[in-house]
Backbone as CSV, one residue per row, in Angstrom:
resi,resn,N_x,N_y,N_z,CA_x,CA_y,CA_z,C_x,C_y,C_z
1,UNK,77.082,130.992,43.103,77.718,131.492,44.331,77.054,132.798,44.759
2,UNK,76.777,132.870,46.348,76.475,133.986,46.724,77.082,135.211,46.478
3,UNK,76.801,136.109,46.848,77.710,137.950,46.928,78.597,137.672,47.601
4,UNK,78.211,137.245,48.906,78.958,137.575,50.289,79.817,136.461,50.386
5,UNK,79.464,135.291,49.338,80.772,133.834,49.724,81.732,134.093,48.617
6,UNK,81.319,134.943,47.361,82.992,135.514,46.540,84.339,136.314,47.110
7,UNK,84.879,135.572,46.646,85.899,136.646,47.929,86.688,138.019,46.845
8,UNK,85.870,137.684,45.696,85.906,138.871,44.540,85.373,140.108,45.099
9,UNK,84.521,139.977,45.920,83.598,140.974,46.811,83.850,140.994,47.914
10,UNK,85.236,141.248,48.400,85.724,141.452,49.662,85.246,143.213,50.117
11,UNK,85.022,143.563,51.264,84.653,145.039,51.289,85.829,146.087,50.753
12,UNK,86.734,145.662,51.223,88.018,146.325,50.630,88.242,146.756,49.215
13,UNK,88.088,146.107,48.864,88.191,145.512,47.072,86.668,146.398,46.137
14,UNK,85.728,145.813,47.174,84.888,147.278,46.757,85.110,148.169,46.702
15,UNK,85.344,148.678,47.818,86.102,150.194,48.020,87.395,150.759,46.676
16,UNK,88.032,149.687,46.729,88.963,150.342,45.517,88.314,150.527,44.242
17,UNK,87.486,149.387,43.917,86.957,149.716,42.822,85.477,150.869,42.429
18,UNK,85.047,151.019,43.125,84.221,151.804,43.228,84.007,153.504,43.085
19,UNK,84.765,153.334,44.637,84.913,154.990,45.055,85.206,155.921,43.950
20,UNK,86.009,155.657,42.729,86.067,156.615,42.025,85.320,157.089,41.566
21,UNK,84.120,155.795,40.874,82.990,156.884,40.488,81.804,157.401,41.043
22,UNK,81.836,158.641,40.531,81.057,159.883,40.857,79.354,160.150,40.147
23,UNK,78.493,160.381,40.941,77.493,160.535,40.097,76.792,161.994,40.555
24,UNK,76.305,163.151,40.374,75.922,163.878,41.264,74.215,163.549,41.458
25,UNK,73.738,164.410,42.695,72.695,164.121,43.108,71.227,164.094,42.260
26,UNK,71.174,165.211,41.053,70.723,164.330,39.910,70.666,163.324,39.141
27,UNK,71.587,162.911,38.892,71.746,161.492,38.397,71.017,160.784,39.214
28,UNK,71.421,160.554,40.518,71.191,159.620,41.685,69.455,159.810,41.814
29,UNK,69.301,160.600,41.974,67.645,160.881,42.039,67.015,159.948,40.889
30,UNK,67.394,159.722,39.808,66.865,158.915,38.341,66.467,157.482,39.308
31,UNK,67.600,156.968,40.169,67.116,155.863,40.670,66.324,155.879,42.096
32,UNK,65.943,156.938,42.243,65.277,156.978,43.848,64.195,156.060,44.088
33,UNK,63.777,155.454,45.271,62.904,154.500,45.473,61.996,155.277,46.795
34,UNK,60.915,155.129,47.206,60.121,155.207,48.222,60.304,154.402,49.163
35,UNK,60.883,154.379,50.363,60.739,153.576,51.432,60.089,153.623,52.085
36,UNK,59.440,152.516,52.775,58.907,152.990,54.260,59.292,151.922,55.317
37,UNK,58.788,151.911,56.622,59.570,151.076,57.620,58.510,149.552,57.897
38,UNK,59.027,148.599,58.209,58.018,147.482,58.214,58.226,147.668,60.321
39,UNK,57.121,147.729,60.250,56.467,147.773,61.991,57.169,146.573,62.334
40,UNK,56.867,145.145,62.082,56.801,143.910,62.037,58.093,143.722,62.822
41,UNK,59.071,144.126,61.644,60.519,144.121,62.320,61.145,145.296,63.765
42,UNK,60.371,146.570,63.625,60.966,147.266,64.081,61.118,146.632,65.883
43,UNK,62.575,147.142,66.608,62.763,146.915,67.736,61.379,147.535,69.125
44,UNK,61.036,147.317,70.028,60.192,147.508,70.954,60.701,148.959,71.634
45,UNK,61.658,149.187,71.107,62.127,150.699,71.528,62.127,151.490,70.961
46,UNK,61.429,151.447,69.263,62.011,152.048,68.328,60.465,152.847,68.395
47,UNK,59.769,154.015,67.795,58.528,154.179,67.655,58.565,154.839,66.188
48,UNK,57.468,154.303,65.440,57.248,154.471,64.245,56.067,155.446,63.916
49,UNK,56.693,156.774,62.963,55.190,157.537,63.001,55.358,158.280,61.212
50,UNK,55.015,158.879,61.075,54.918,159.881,59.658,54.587,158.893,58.548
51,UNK,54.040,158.433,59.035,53.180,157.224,57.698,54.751,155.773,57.534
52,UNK,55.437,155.824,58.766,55.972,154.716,59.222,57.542,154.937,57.994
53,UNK,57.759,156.411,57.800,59.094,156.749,57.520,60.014,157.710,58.349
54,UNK,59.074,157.921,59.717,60.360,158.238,60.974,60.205,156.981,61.702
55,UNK,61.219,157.119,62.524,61.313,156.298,63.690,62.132,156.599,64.248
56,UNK,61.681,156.620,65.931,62.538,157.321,66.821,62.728,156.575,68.037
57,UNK,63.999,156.823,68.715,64.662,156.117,69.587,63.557,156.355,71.209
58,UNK,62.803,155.694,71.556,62.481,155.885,72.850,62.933,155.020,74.184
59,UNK,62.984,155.213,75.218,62.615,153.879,76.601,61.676,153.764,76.820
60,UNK,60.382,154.122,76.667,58.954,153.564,77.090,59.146,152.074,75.811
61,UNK,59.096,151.135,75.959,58.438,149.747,74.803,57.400,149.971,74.448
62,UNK,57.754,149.404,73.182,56.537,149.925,72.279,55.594,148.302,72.689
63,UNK,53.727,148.665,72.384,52.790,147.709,72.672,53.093,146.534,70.926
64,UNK,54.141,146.537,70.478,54.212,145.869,69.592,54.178,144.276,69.240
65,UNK,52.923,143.582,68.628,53.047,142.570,69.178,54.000,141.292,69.034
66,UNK,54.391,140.198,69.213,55.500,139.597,68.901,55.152,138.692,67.368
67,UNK,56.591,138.843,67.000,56.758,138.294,65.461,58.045,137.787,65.414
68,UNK,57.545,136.948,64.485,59.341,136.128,63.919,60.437,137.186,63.515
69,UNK,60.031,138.099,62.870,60.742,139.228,62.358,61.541,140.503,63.286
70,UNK,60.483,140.653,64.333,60.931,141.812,65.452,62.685,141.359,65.814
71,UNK,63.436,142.409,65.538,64.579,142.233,66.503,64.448,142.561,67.861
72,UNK,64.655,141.865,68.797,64.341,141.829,69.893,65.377,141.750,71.184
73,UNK,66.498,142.642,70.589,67.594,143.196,71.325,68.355,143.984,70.969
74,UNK,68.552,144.163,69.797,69.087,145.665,68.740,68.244,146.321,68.654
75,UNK,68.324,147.900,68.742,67.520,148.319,68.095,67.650,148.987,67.134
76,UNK,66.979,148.218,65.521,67.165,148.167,64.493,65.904,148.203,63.966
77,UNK,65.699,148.289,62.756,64.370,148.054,62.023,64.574,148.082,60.743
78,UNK,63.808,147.386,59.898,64.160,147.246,58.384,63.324,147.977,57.404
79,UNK,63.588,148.031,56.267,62.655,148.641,55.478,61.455,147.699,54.592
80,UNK,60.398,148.683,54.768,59.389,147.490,54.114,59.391,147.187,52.352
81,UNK,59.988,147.727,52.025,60.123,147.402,50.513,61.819,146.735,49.917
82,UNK,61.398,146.097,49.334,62.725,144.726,48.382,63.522,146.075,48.035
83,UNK,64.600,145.919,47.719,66.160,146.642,47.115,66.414,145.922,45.626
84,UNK,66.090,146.905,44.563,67.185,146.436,44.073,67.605,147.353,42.484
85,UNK,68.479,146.941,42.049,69.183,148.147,41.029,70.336,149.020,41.890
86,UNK,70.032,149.895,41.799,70.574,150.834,42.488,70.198,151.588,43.542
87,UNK,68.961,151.434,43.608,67.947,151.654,44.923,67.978,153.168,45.669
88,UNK,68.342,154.111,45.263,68.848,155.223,45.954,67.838,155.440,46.921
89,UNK,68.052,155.853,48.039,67.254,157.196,48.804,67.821,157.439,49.362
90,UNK,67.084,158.497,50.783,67.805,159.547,51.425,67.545,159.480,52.807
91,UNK,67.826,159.748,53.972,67.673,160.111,55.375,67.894,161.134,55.827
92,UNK,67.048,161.726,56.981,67.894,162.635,57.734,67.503,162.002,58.818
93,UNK,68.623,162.304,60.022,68.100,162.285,61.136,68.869,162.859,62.380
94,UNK,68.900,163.099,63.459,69.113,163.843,64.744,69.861,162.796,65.472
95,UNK,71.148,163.378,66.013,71.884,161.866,67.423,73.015,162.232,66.463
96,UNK,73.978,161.201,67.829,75.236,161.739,67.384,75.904,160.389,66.771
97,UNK,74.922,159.369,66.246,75.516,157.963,65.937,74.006,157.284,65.166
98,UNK,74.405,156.770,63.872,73.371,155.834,63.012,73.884,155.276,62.040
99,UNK,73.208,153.802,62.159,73.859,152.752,60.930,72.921,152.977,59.831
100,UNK,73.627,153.407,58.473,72.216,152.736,57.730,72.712,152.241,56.530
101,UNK,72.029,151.166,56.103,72.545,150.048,55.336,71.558,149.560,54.502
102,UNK,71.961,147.838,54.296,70.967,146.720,53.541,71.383,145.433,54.236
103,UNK,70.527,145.136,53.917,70.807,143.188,54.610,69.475,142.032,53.919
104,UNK,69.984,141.246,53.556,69.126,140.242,53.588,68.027,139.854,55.051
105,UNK,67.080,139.636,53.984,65.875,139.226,55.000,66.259,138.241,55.782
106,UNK,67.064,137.509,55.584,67.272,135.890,56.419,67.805,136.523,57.983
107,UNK,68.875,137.866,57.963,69.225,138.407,58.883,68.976,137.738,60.537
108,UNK,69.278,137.199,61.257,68.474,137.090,62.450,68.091,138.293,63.602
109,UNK,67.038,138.029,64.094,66.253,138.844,64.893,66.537,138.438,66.175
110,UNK,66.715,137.260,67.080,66.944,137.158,67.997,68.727,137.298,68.933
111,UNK,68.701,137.602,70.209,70.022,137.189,71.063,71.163,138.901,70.536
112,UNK,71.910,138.475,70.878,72.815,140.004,70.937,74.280,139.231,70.292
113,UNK,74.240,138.389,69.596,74.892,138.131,68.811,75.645,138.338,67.588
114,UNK,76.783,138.227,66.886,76.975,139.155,65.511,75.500,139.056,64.875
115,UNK,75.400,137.854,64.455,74.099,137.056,63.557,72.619,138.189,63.304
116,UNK,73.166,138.693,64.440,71.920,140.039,64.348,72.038,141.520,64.321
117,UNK,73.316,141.565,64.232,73.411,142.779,63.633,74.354,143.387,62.735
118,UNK,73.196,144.443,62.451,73.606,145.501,61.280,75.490,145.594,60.778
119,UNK,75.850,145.071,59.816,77.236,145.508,59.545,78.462,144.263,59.584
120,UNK,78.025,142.920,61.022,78.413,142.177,61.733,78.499,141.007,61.559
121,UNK,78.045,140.812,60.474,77.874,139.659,59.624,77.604,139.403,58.121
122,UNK,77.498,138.168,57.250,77.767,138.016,56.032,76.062,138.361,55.381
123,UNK,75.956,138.837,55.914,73.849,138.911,55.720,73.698,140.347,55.662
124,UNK,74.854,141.339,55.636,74.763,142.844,56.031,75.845,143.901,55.175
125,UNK,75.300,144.860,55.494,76.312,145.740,55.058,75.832,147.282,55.255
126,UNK,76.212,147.953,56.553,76.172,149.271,56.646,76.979,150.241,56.518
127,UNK,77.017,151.569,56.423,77.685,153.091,56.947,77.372,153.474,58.120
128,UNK,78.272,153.426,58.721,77.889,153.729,60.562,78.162,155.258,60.471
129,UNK,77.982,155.956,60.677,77.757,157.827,60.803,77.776,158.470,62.041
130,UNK,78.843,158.891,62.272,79.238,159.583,63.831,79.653,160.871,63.752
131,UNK,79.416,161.855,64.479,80.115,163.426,64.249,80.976,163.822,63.469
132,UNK,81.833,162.210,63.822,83.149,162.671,63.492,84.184,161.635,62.555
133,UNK,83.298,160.441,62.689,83.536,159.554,60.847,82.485,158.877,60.525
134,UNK,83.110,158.207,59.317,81.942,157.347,58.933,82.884,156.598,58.344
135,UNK,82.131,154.863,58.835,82.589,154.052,58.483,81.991,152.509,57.915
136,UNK,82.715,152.351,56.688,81.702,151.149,55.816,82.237,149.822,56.613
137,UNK,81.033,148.920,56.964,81.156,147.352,58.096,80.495,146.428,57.099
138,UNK,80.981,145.478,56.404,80.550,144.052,56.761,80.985,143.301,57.379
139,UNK,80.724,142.312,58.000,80.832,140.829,58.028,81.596,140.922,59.163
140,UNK,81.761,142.046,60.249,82.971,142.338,61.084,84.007,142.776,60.776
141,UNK,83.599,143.279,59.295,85.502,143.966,58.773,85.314,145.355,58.641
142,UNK,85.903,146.375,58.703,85.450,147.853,58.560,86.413,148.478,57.584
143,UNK,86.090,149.511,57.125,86.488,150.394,55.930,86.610,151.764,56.000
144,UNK,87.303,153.081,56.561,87.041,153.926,57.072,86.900,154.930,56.008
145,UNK,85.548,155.783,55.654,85.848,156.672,54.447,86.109,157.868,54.589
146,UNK,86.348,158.821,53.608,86.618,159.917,54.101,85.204,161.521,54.745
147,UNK,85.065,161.611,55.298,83.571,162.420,56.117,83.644,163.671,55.333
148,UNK,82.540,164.608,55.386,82.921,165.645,54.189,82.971,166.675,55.337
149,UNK,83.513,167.926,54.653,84.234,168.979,55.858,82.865,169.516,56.332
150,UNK,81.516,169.403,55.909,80.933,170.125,56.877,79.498,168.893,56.802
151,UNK,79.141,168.715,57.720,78.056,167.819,57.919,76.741,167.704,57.402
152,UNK,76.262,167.306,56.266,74.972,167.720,55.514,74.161,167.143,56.632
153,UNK,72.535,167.889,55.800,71.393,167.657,56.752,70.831,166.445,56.710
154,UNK,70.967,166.012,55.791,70.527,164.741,54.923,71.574,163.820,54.593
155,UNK,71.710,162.264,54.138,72.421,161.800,53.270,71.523,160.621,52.224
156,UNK,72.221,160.760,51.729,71.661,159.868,50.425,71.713,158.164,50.458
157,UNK,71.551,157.409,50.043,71.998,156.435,50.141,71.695,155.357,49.052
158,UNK,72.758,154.961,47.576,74.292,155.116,48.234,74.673,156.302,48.389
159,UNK,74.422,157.534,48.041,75.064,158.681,48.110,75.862,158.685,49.101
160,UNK,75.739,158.723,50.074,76.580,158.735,51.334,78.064,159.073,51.398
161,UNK,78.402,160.337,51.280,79.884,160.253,51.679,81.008,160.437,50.613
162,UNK,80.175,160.365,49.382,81.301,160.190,48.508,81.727,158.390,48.383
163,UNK,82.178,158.014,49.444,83.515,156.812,49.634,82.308,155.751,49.575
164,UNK,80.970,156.000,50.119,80.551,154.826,49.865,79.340,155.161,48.785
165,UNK,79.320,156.073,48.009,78.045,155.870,47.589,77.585,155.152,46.353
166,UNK,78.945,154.868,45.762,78.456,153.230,44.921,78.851,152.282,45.061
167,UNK,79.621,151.764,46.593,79.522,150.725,47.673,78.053,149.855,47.589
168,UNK,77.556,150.449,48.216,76.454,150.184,48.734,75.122,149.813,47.127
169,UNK,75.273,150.503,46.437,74.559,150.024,45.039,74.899,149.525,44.463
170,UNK,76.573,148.628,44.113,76.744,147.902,43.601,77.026,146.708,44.374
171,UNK,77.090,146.845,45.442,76.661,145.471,46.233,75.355,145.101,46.091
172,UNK,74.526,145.963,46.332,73.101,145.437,45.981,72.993,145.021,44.650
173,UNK,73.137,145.477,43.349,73.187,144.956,42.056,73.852,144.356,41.669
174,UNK,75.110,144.201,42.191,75.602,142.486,42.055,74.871,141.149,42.818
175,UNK,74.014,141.711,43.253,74.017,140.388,44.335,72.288,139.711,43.402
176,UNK,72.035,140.216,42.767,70.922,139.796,41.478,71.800,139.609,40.199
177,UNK,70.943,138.809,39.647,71.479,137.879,38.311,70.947,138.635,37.345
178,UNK,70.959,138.736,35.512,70.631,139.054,34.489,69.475,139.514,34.837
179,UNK,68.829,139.909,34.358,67.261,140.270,33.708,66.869,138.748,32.863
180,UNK,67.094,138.429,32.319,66.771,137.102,31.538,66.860,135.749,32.367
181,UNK,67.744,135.787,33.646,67.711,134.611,34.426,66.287,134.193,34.757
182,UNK,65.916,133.034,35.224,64.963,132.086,35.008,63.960,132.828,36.601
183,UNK,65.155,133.030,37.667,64.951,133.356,38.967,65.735,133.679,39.794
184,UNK,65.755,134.929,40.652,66.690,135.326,41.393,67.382,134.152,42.424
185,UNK,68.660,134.823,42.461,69.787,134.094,43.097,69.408,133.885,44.902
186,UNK,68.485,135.178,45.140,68.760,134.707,46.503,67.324,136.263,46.581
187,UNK,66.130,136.464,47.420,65.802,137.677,47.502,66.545,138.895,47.906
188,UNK,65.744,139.817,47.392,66.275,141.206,47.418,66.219,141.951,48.477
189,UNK,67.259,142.597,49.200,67.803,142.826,50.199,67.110,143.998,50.561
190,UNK,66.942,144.035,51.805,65.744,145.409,52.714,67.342,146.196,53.535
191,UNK,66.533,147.605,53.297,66.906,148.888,53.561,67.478,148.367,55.140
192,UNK,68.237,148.634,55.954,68.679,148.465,57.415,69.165,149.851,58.341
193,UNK,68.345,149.903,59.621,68.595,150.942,60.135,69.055,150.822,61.655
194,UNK,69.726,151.761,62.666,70.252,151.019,63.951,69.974,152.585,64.229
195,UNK,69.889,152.555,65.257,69.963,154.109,66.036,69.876,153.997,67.449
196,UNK,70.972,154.441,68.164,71.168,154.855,69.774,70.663,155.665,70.131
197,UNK,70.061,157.153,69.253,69.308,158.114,70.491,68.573,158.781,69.384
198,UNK,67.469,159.855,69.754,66.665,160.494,68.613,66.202,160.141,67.476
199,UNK,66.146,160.584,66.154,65.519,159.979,65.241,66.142,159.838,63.494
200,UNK,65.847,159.049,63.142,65.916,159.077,61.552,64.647,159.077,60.622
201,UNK,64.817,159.854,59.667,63.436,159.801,58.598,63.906,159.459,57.096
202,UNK,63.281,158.648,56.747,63.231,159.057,55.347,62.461,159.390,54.054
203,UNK,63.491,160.131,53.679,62.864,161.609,52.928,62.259,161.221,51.823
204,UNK,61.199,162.047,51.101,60.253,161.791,50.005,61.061,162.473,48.773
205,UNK,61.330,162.079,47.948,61.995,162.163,46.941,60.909,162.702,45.498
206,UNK,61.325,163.587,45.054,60.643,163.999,43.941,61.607,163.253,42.619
């Protein structure tokens, strides 16, 4: 059985079990990963630069050429490297609204449909980040966590928030089988990003 077809792994149910534990930002660093952004996918609005770990919200379209992968009405973009363990890293970015998540590759790219986006379906799972909350989405169901009293420059991810930051890593590490299994259950899920205005980066991790 999939992650997302147990109903053991309802988002809710995460949330209870989870949130309590705490890791601080050392710890979390032990699992940090390098990301960078796959062009391929990114939206025609999105522009990709700093060795393709910013990307920023523009209206000029980008000369990007067409692919099975491009979302091509969200603008979203994925990360170019597989997820998995615990996967930590970090973002910063500028605007007063950004999703950032994981999703399976199968995700769809086309139409303005749930099916394609970030949070909105059984293929997803983000932290949407606004001034003034933040809130954990799958599948169309939401989770509201608690925002911290003063707004860091950065967030981590799972770090994120406290409420979700071993949300998000133990969804990803449940959703892989043993170390000894023959072959993964399903591939390993890419980094997911959405942004309405300005930019997000992510950060190089020592």
């Amino acid at each position: 059985m999939r992650l997302y077809e147990d109903p053991k792994y309802k988002l809710e149910k995460l949330l209870v079990d989870f949130v309590g534990e705490s890791r601080n930002r050392e710890q979390l660093l032990g699992d940090a990963c390098q990301l960078t952004l796959d062009v391929n996918s990114a939206h025609r609005g999105l522009l990709l630069s700093e060795g393709d770990r910013k990307v920023t919200r523009v209206t000029e379209q980008q000369p990007y050429p067409d692919h099975p992968e491009r979302f091509e009405h969200r603008a979203q973009v994925l990360g170019a490297q597989g997820l998995s363990g615990h996967a930590y890293w970090e973002v910063e970015w500028d605007g007063a609204k950004v999703h950032v998540g994981a999703t399976y590759k199968d995700i769809s790219r086309k139409g303005f449909a749930d099916d394609s986006q970030l949070g909105c379906n059984d293929r997803s799972w983000v932290l949407r980040f606004s001034n003034s909350s933040y809130i954990a989405w799958h599948n169309n169901s939401s989770v509201p966590l608690p925002a911290p009293a003063r707004q860091p420059q950065s967030r981590g991810v799972p770090g994120l928030a406290r409420g979700g930051a071993v949300l998000l890593q133990r969804l990803l590490q449940r959703g892989h089988p043993p170390a000894h299994a023959q072959r993964p259950i399903h591939p390993a899920p890419l980094a997911g990003f959405r942004l309405w205005s300005d930019s997000l980066t992510l950060c190089q991790l020592q």
